[in-house]
């Protein structure tokens, strides 16, 4: 009997960057949160459910009945919570780790499986591209080897999820900080960095940082 695995993504960047990998016959892709229900999952009977990026609550009946694996872009237990990449860029971090965890009843608190270094340079799309490769490699390791669960240790640090207001440029900051504000949301997945002038909204993307200036694309709405 062929083993089945589910890859559940509420954002499509992982699927878009790893089309050949996710098209394997053993993988079933789910992007609709309504399909992550006990009845549907019992029909599929997956060995593992992987959540490369899932913005919705995973119910207790799901992680109690199936081996659910999440991926979090920080060196857990540091950085539990929302928008880990952006929160670490704001804190001037140049690199972090991608941590795979067994999902349990508390946010990002589960036993960890693998940790892999992740650079935080470039645009958010550059980071997503690197992240997709790391997640793919971790999934391959999980499928090939017996899982060893390790308890999270160290000081717990929690992040708050960013919102639209956080994309508003803080123009009193220095150029490096403004550059970070632009690049960390430069994706269709997020509201892009912006300022408002009167009735107009000016969005910024594709930023390049030089010593004394930032060159970028602007869109006026």
Backbone as numpy.savetxt, mean C-alpha at the origin, in Angstrom:
# Nx Ny Nz CAx CAy CAz Cx Cy Cz
-5.70 -32.21 -6.87 -6.54 -31.01 -6.87 -5.66 -29.76 -6.87
-5.96 -28.82 -7.76 -5.17 -27.60 -7.88 -5.49 -26.64 -6.73
-4.45 -26.20 -6.04 -4.66 -25.24 -4.96 -5.00 -23.87 -5.53
-5.92 -23.20 -4.88 -6.33 -21.87 -5.31 -5.89 -20.82 -4.30
-5.56 -19.64 -4.82 -5.17 -18.51 -3.98 -5.92 -17.28 -4.48
-6.35 -16.46 -3.54 -7.05 -15.23 -3.89 -6.12 -14.04 -3.69
-6.12 -13.14 -4.67 -5.46 -11.84 -4.52 -6.57 -10.79 -4.52
-6.74 -10.16 -3.37 -7.82 -9.17 -3.20 -7.21 -7.76 -3.18
-7.60 -6.94 -4.15 -7.06 -5.58 -4.28 -8.20 -4.59 -4.45
-8.25 -3.58 -3.59 -9.21 -2.50 -3.80 -8.61 -1.41 -4.68
-7.27 -1.40 -4.78 -6.56 -0.53 -5.71 -5.89 -1.43 -6.75
-5.76 -0.94 -7.98 -5.34 -1.82 -9.07 -3.86 -1.76 -9.41
-3.06 -1.00 -8.64 -1.66 -0.86 -9.02 -0.91 -2.18 -9.00
-1.18 -3.05 -8.04 -0.47 -4.33 -8.00 -0.81 -5.18 -9.22
-2.08 -5.23 -9.57 -2.51 -5.99 -10.75 -1.90 -5.39 -12.01
-1.90 -4.07 -12.11 -1.38 -3.40 -13.31 0.12 -3.61 -13.49
0.87 -3.65 -12.38 2.32 -3.80 -12.47 2.76 -5.26 -12.54
1.86 -6.20 -12.17 2.21 -7.63 -12.20 1.17 -8.44 -12.98
0.85 -8.03 -14.21 -0.23 -8.71 -14.96 0.06 -10.18 -15.26
1.32 -10.48 -15.60 1.68 -11.86 -15.92 1.60 -12.74 -14.69
2.06 -12.22 -13.56 2.06 -13.00 -12.32 0.64 -13.31 -11.87
-0.23 -12.32 -11.83 -1.59 -12.52 -11.30 -2.49 -13.29 -12.27
-2.05 -13.44 -13.52 -2.87 -14.17 -14.50 -2.67 -15.69 -14.40
-1.80 -16.13 -13.50 -1.57 -17.57 -13.32 -2.88 -18.26 -12.94
-3.08 -19.46 -13.44 -4.35 -20.18 -13.26 -4.69 -20.44 -11.79
-3.68 -20.44 -10.91 -3.95 -20.70 -9.49 -4.52 -19.49 -8.76
-4.39 -18.31 -9.37 -4.82 -17.09 -8.71 -6.20 -16.65 -9.17
-7.00 -16.23 -8.19 -8.30 -15.60 -8.48 -8.23 -14.18 -7.97
-8.51 -13.22 -8.85 -8.43 -11.81 -8.50 -9.80 -11.30 -8.07
-9.85 -10.63 -6.92 -11.09 -10.02 -6.43 -10.84 -8.54 -6.16
-11.62 -7.67 -6.79 -11.52 -6.23 -6.55 -12.79 -5.67 -5.92
-13.86 -6.45 -5.92 -15.15 -6.03 -5.38 -15.28 -6.53 -3.93
-15.42 -5.62 -2.99 -15.49 -6.00 -1.58 -16.69 -6.91 -1.27
-17.75 -6.83 -2.09 -18.93 -7.67 -1.87 -18.62 -9.15 -2.07
-17.56 -9.45 -2.82 -17.21 -10.84 -3.08 -16.33 -11.45 -1.98
-15.88 -10.59 -1.07 -15.14 -11.12 0.09 -16.17 -11.42 1.18
-16.91 -12.49 0.96 -17.90 -12.95 1.93 -17.73 -14.44 2.13
-18.20 -14.94 3.24 -17.96 -16.33 3.64 -18.51 -17.32 2.61
-19.70 -17.06 2.10 -20.34 -17.97 1.16 -19.51 -18.11 -0.11
-19.09 -16.99 -0.67 -18.32 -17.01 -1.91 -16.95 -17.63 -1.70
-16.31 -17.30 -0.59 -14.97 -17.81 -0.34 -14.97 -19.32 -0.07
-16.02 -19.82 0.55 -16.11 -21.27 0.78 -16.24 -22.03 -0.53
-16.87 -21.42 -1.52 -16.98 -22.05 -2.85 -15.60 -22.16 -3.49
-14.80 -21.11 -3.33 -13.46 -21.11 -3.93 -12.50 -21.97 -3.12
-12.64 -21.90 -1.78 -11.80 -22.64 -0.83 -10.32 -22.39 -1.07
-9.88 -21.14 -0.95 -8.47 -20.82 -1.19 -7.57 -21.26 -0.04
-6.33 -21.60 -0.36 -5.37 -21.92 0.69 -4.97 -20.64 1.41
-4.72 -19.59 0.64 -4.38 -18.28 1.20 -5.19 -17.20 0.49
-5.49 -16.14 1.24 -6.05 -14.92 0.63 -5.02 -13.82 0.86
-4.49 -13.27 -0.24 -3.50 -12.19 -0.17 -4.19 -10.85 -0.38
-3.86 -9.89 0.46 -4.42 -8.54 0.36 -3.29 -7.54 0.10
-2.84 -7.39 -1.17 -1.77 -6.44 -1.47 -2.15 -4.99 -1.14
-3.42 -4.66 -1.34 -3.91 -3.32 -0.97 -5.42 -3.43 -0.82
-5.89 -3.32 0.40 -7.32 -3.50 0.67 -7.78 -2.40 1.62
-8.68 -1.55 1.15 -9.10 -0.37 1.92 -10.32 -0.62 2.79
-10.76 -1.87 2.86 -12.01 -2.18 3.57 -11.74 -3.07 4.79
-12.67 -3.06 5.71 -12.57 -3.90 6.90 -12.73 -5.37 6.50
-11.84 -6.20 7.01 -11.93 -7.65 6.79 -12.62 -8.26 7.99
-13.76 -8.89 7.76 -14.58 -9.38 8.86 -13.93 -10.57 9.57
-14.27 -10.70 10.85 -13.73 -11.76 11.69 -14.00 -13.14 11.09
-15.18 -13.33 10.52 -15.54 -14.63 9.95 -14.65 -15.01 8.76
-14.03 -14.00 8.15 -13.14 -14.27 7.02 -11.77 -14.71 7.52
-11.13 -13.89 8.39 -9.78 -14.27 8.83 -9.79 -15.42 9.83
-10.93 -15.75 10.41 -11.02 -16.92 11.28 -11.16 -18.22 10.49
-11.68 -18.14 9.26 -11.91 -19.32 8.45 -10.89 -19.52 7.34
-10.13 -18.47 7.03 -9.13 -18.56 5.96 -7.83 -17.91 6.41
-6.73 -18.38 5.84 -5.41 -17.82 6.16 -5.26 -16.55 5.33
-5.43 -15.40 5.98 -5.41 -14.11 5.29 -4.07 -13.41 5.54
-3.46 -12.93 4.46 -2.15 -12.30 4.54 -2.21 -10.88 3.99
-1.83 -9.93 4.82 -1.80 -8.53 4.41 -0.37 -8.06 4.20
-0.22 -6.91 3.54 1.10 -6.33 3.28 1.08 -4.87 3.71
2.04 -4.50 4.53 2.05 -3.15 5.10 3.42 -2.52 4.87
3.41 -1.27 4.38 4.66 -0.60 3.98 5.34 0.12 5.14
5.65 -0.63 6.18 6.47 -0.10 7.28 7.07 -1.27 8.04
8.04 -0.96 8.87 8.72 -1.98 9.66 7.92 -2.19 10.95
6.84 -2.93 10.83 5.94 -3.13 11.97 6.69 -3.68 13.18
6.30 -3.21 14.40 5.09 -2.47 14.75 5.17 -0.95 14.55
6.28 -0.46 14.02 6.34 0.97 13.69 5.44 1.23 12.49
4.60 2.26 12.59 3.80 2.68 11.45 2.51 1.92 11.22
1.91 1.39 12.28 0.59 0.77 12.11 -0.43 1.86 11.70
-1.39 1.48 10.87 -2.43 2.43 10.51 -2.36 2.85 9.05
-3.05 3.97 8.74 -3.24 4.38 7.36 -2.11 5.18 6.75
-2.07 5.17 5.42 -1.12 5.96 4.61 0.32 5.83 5.10
0.83 4.61 5.27 2.18 4.46 5.82 3.28 5.07 4.95
3.17 4.95 3.63 4.21 5.50 2.76 4.28 7.01 2.92
3.13 7.68 2.81 3.11 9.14 2.92 3.54 9.60 4.31
3.09 8.92 5.34 3.46 9.32 6.70 4.96 9.21 6.94
5.61 8.24 6.30 7.06 8.10 6.47 7.83 9.12 5.62
7.29 9.44 4.44 7.92 10.49 3.62 7.85 11.83 4.35
6.70 12.13 4.94 6.54 13.36 5.72 7.58 13.43 6.83
7.91 12.28 7.40 8.88 12.22 8.49 10.32 12.14 7.97
10.51 12.38 6.67 11.83 12.47 6.02 12.56 11.13 6.00
11.84 10.04 6.06 12.46 8.73 5.97 12.79 8.42 4.51
13.95 7.85 4.26 14.41 7.55 2.91 14.13 6.11 2.51
13.90 5.26 3.50 13.61 3.85 3.22 12.81 3.26 4.38
12.20 2.12 4.11 11.41 1.44 5.13 11.44 -0.06 4.82
10.44 -0.79 5.26 10.33 -2.21 4.92 8.90 -2.54 4.54
8.76 -3.53 3.68 7.44 -4.09 3.38 7.29 -5.32 4.26
6.27 -5.31 5.11 6.04 -6.40 6.05 4.78 -7.17 5.67
4.91 -8.46 5.50 3.72 -9.31 5.29 3.30 -9.86 6.65
2.00 -9.84 6.90 1.48 -10.27 8.21 0.27 -11.17 8.05
0.05 -12.02 9.06 -1.19 -12.80 9.15 -2.24 -11.88 9.77
-3.31 -11.67 9.05 -4.34 -10.73 9.49 -5.10 -11.29 10.70
-5.28 -10.42 11.72 -6.03 -10.82 12.90 -7.05 -9.74 13.25
-7.47 -9.69 14.50 -8.58 -8.83 14.90 -8.19 -7.39 15.20
-6.93 -7.02 15.01 -6.50 -5.65 15.28 -5.68 -5.14 14.10
-5.77 -3.87 13.80 -5.15 -3.31 12.60 -3.63 -3.45 12.65
-3.09 -4.16 11.65 -1.64 -4.29 11.43 -0.89 -4.88 12.63
-1.57 -5.68 13.44 -0.93 -6.20 14.66 -0.55 -7.67 14.55
-0.88 -8.31 13.43 -0.68 -9.75 13.32 0.77 -10.19 13.31
0.97 -11.48 13.48 2.30 -12.06 13.38 2.87 -11.79 11.98
4.16 -11.44 11.90 4.73 -11.13 10.60 5.41 -12.34 9.99
5.49 -12.31 8.65 6.03 -13.45 7.90 7.36 -13.09 7.24
7.34 -12.01 6.46 8.56 -11.54 5.79 8.68 -10.03 5.92
9.93 -9.56 5.93 10.21 -8.12 5.87 11.28 -7.90 4.80
11.03 -6.93 3.90 11.93 -6.66 2.79 12.15 -5.15 2.69
13.40 -4.70 2.52 13.65 -3.26 2.38 12.89 -2.63 1.22
12.43 -1.39 1.41 11.70 -0.64 0.40 12.18 0.80 0.39
12.66 1.29 -0.75 13.08 2.67 -0.87 11.87 3.58 -1.00
11.99 4.79 -0.45 10.88 5.76 -0.50 11.21 6.93 -1.41
12.11 6.71 -2.36 12.48 7.77 -3.30 11.60 7.71 -4.54
11.57 8.83 -5.31 10.78 8.88 -6.53 9.32 9.21 -6.25
8.51 9.16 -7.30 7.09 9.44 -7.16 6.40 8.26 -6.49
5.17 8.45 -6.09 4.43 7.34 -5.47 4.26 6.19 -6.45
4.17 6.49 -7.75 4.07 5.44 -8.75 5.37 4.64 -8.83
6.52 5.32 -8.70 7.80 4.61 -8.64 7.83 3.66 -7.45
7.34 4.14 -6.32 7.31 3.33 -5.11 6.35 2.15 -5.28
5.18 2.39 -5.88 4.24 1.30 -6.15 4.86 0.24 -7.04
5.62 0.67 -8.03 6.26 -0.27 -8.96 7.23 -1.18 -8.19
8.05 -0.58 -7.35 8.98 -1.37 -6.53 8.23 -2.26 -5.55
7.19 -1.69 -4.97 6.39 -2.41 -3.98 5.74 -3.65 -4.59
5.26 -3.52 -5.82 4.60 -4.65 -6.48 5.57 -5.81 -6.68
6.83 -5.50 -7.01 7.84 -6.56 -7.18 8.13 -7.26 -5.85
8.23 -6.45 -4.80 8.52 -7.02 -3.48 7.37 -7.91 -3.01
6.14 -7.44 -3.20 4.97 -8.24 -2.80 4.94 -9.54 -3.59
5.17 -9.46 -4.89 5.19 -10.67 -5.72 6.24 -11.65 -5.18
7.44 -11.17 -4.89 8.51 -12.04 -4.39 8.17 -12.65 -3.04
7.50 -11.86 -2.18 7.10 -12.40 -0.88 6.02 -13.48 -1.05
5.09 -13.26 -1.97 4.05 -14.28 -2.23 4.70 -15.57 -2.71
5.66 -15.46 -3.63 6.35 -16.64 -4.14 7.03 -17.40 -3.00
7.69 -16.67 -2.10 8.34 -17.31 -0.94 7.32 -18.03 -0.07
6.19 -17.38 0.15 5.14 -17.97 0.99 4.62 -19.26 0.37
4.45 -19.27 -0.95 3.92 -20.45 -1.63 4.93 -21.59 -1.69
6.22 -21.25 -1.68 7.26 -22.27 -1.81 7.71 -22.85 -0.48
7.57 -22.08 0.59 8.13 -22.49 1.87 7.07 -22.55 2.97
7.36 -23.29 4.00 6.48 -23.35 5.16 6.51 -21.99 5.86
5.35 -21.47 6.18 5.26 -20.16 6.83 5.72 -20.24 8.28
6.61 -19.30 8.64 7.04 -19.17 10.03 6.54 -17.83 10.56
5.64 -17.87 11.51 5.05 -16.65 12.06 5.89 -16.11 13.20
6.15 -14.79 13.14 6.98 -14.15 14.17 6.20 -13.02 14.83
6.26 -12.97 16.14 5.55 -11.94 16.88 6.21 -10.57 16.68
5.38 -9.54 16.51 5.92 -8.18 16.40 6.51 -7.76 17.74
7.68 -7.16 17.68 8.33 -6.68 18.89 8.81 -5.25 18.69
8.96 -4.53 19.78 9.42 -3.15 19.70 8.30 -2.16 20.01
8.64 -0.89 19.95 7.67 0.17 20.26 6.62 0.29 19.17
5.36 0.37 19.56 4.26 0.53 18.61 4.07 2.01 18.29
4.12 2.33 16.99 3.86 3.68 16.52 2.70 3.63 15.54
1.72 4.52 15.69 0.54 4.48 14.84 0.44 5.72 13.95
-0.03 5.52 12.71 -0.23 6.60 11.75 -1.72 6.84 11.54
-2.06 8.08 11.19 -3.43 8.42 10.80 -3.51 8.47 9.28
-4.60 7.97 8.74 -4.80 8.01 7.29 -4.92 9.45 6.81
-4.24 9.78 5.73 -4.31 11.13 5.18 -5.60 11.31 4.38
-6.02 12.56 4.23 -7.23 12.87 3.48 -6.97 13.98 2.48
-8.02 14.47 1.83 -7.90 15.52 0.81 -7.18 16.75 1.35
-7.45 17.12 2.57 -6.84 18.32 3.15 -5.32 18.18 3.22
-4.84 16.96 3.38 -3.40 16.73 3.45 -2.70 16.92 2.10
-3.49 16.92 1.01 -2.91 17.15 -0.32 -2.76 18.64 -0.63
-3.31 19.49 0.21 -3.17 20.94 0.01 -1.74 21.35 0.37
-1.06 21.97 -0.60 0.35 22.33 -0.38 0.51 23.34 0.75
1.43 23.04 1.62 1.78 23.98 2.69 2.94 24.82 2.16
2.61 25.96 1.57 3.60 26.74 0.82 4.60 27.46 1.71
4.39 27.44 3.03 5.39 28.04 3.93 6.56 27.09 4.17
6.45 25.87 3.68 7.52 24.89 3.87 8.66 25.17 2.89
9.81 24.50 3.10 10.91 24.66 2.15 10.67 23.83 0.89
11.52 24.01 -0.12 11.31 23.37 -1.42 11.33 21.85 -1.32
12.20 21.30 -0.50 12.27 19.84 -0.37 10.97 19.27 0.17
10.40 19.96 1.15 9.13 19.51 1.73 7.99 19.62 0.72
7.98 20.69 -0.07 6.96 20.86 -1.10 7.08 19.75 -2.15
8.33 19.44 -2.53 8.57 18.35 -3.48 8.03 17.04 -2.94
8.28 16.75 -1.67 7.77 15.52 -1.05 6.25 15.50 -1.04
5.63 16.65 -0.78 4.17 16.73 -0.77 3.58 16.39 -2.14
4.28 16.81 -3.19 3.78 16.54 -4.55 3.97 15.07 -4.92
5.19 14.55 -4.73 5.51 13.21 -5.22 4.78 12.10 -4.46
4.46 12.34 -3.20 3.89 11.25 -2.40 2.42 10.98 -2.72
1.78 11.87 -3.50 0.39 11.63 -3.91 0.24 11.73 -5.43
1.35 11.61 -6.17 1.32 11.78 -7.62 0.87 10.49 -8.31
-0.43 10.21 -8.16 -1.03 8.99 -8.71 -2.53 9.19 -8.82
-3.15 8.45 -9.72 -4.61 8.50 -9.84 -5.29 7.91 -8.60
-4.52 7.24 -7.76 -5.08 6.63 -6.55 -5.36 7.67 -5.46
-4.80 8.87 -5.59 -4.90 9.89 -4.54 -5.28 11.24 -5.14
-5.85 12.14 -4.31 -6.00 13.53 -4.76 -4.62 14.17 -4.85
-4.28 14.71 -6.01 -2.93 15.26 -6.20 -2.74 16.54 -5.40
-1.48 16.86 -5.15 -1.13 18.08 -4.41 -1.71 19.29 -5.14
-2.20 20.26 -4.37 -2.88 21.40 -5.00 -2.78 22.64 -4.13
-3.05 23.77 -4.77 -3.32 25.03 -4.05 -4.58 25.63 -4.65
-5.23 26.51 -3.92 -6.40 27.21 -4.43 -6.11 28.70 -4.54
-6.47 29.27 -5.69 -6.38 30.70 -5.91 -7.74 31.18 -6.39
-8.45 31.87 -5.51 -9.81 32.29 -5.86 -10.68 31.07 -6.12
-11.33 31.05 -7.28 -12.22 29.94 -7.63 -11.48 28.82 -8.35
-10.16 28.99 -8.52 -9.39 28.00 -9.26 -8.60 27.07 -8.33
-8.49 25.82 -8.79 -7.68 24.82 -8.10 -6.54 24.42 -9.02
-5.29 24.53 -8.54 -4.12 24.20 -9.34 -3.48 22.95 -8.77
-3.44 21.88 -9.60 -2.86 20.61 -9.17 -1.45 20.44 -9.74
-0.61 19.72 -8.99 0.79 19.56 -9.37 1.14 18.07 -9.51
1.93 17.76 -10.53 2.35 16.37 -10.76 3.68 16.35 -11.51
4.25 15.14 -11.62 5.50 14.91 -12.37 6.61 15.88 -11.95
6.78 16.04 -10.67 7.74 17.00 -10.13 9.18 16.50 -10.23
10.07 17.43 -10.56 11.51 17.20 -10.56 12.13 18.23 -9.62
13.00 17.76 -8.75 13.57 18.62 -7.72 15.00 19.01 -8.07
15.25 20.31 -8.18 16.59 20.82 -8.38 17.01 21.60 -7.14
18.21 22.13 -7.14 18.73 22.77 -5.93 17.86 23.92 -5.45
17.44 24.76 -6.36 16.70 25.95 -5.93 15.37 26.12 -6.63
14.87 25.01 -7.23 13.57 25.10 -7.90 12.97 23.72 -8.12
11.65 23.70 -8.26 10.92 22.48 -8.60 10.25 22.72 -9.95
10.45 21.80 -10.89 9.79 21.88 -12.17 8.74 20.78 -12.20
7.49 21.12 -12.51 6.44 20.11 -12.52 5.33 20.49 -13.49
4.46 19.55 -13.71 3.28 19.76 -14.54 2.17 20.34 -13.66
1.42 21.32 -14.20 0.29 21.90 -13.45 -1.00 21.74 -14.26
-2.06 21.51 -13.54 -3.40 21.43 -14.13 -4.30 22.40 -13.40
-4.93 23.29 -14.14 -5.81 24.30 -13.53 -7.26 23.89 -13.73
-8.00 23.86 -12.66 -9.41 23.46 -12.73 -10.29 24.58 -12.20
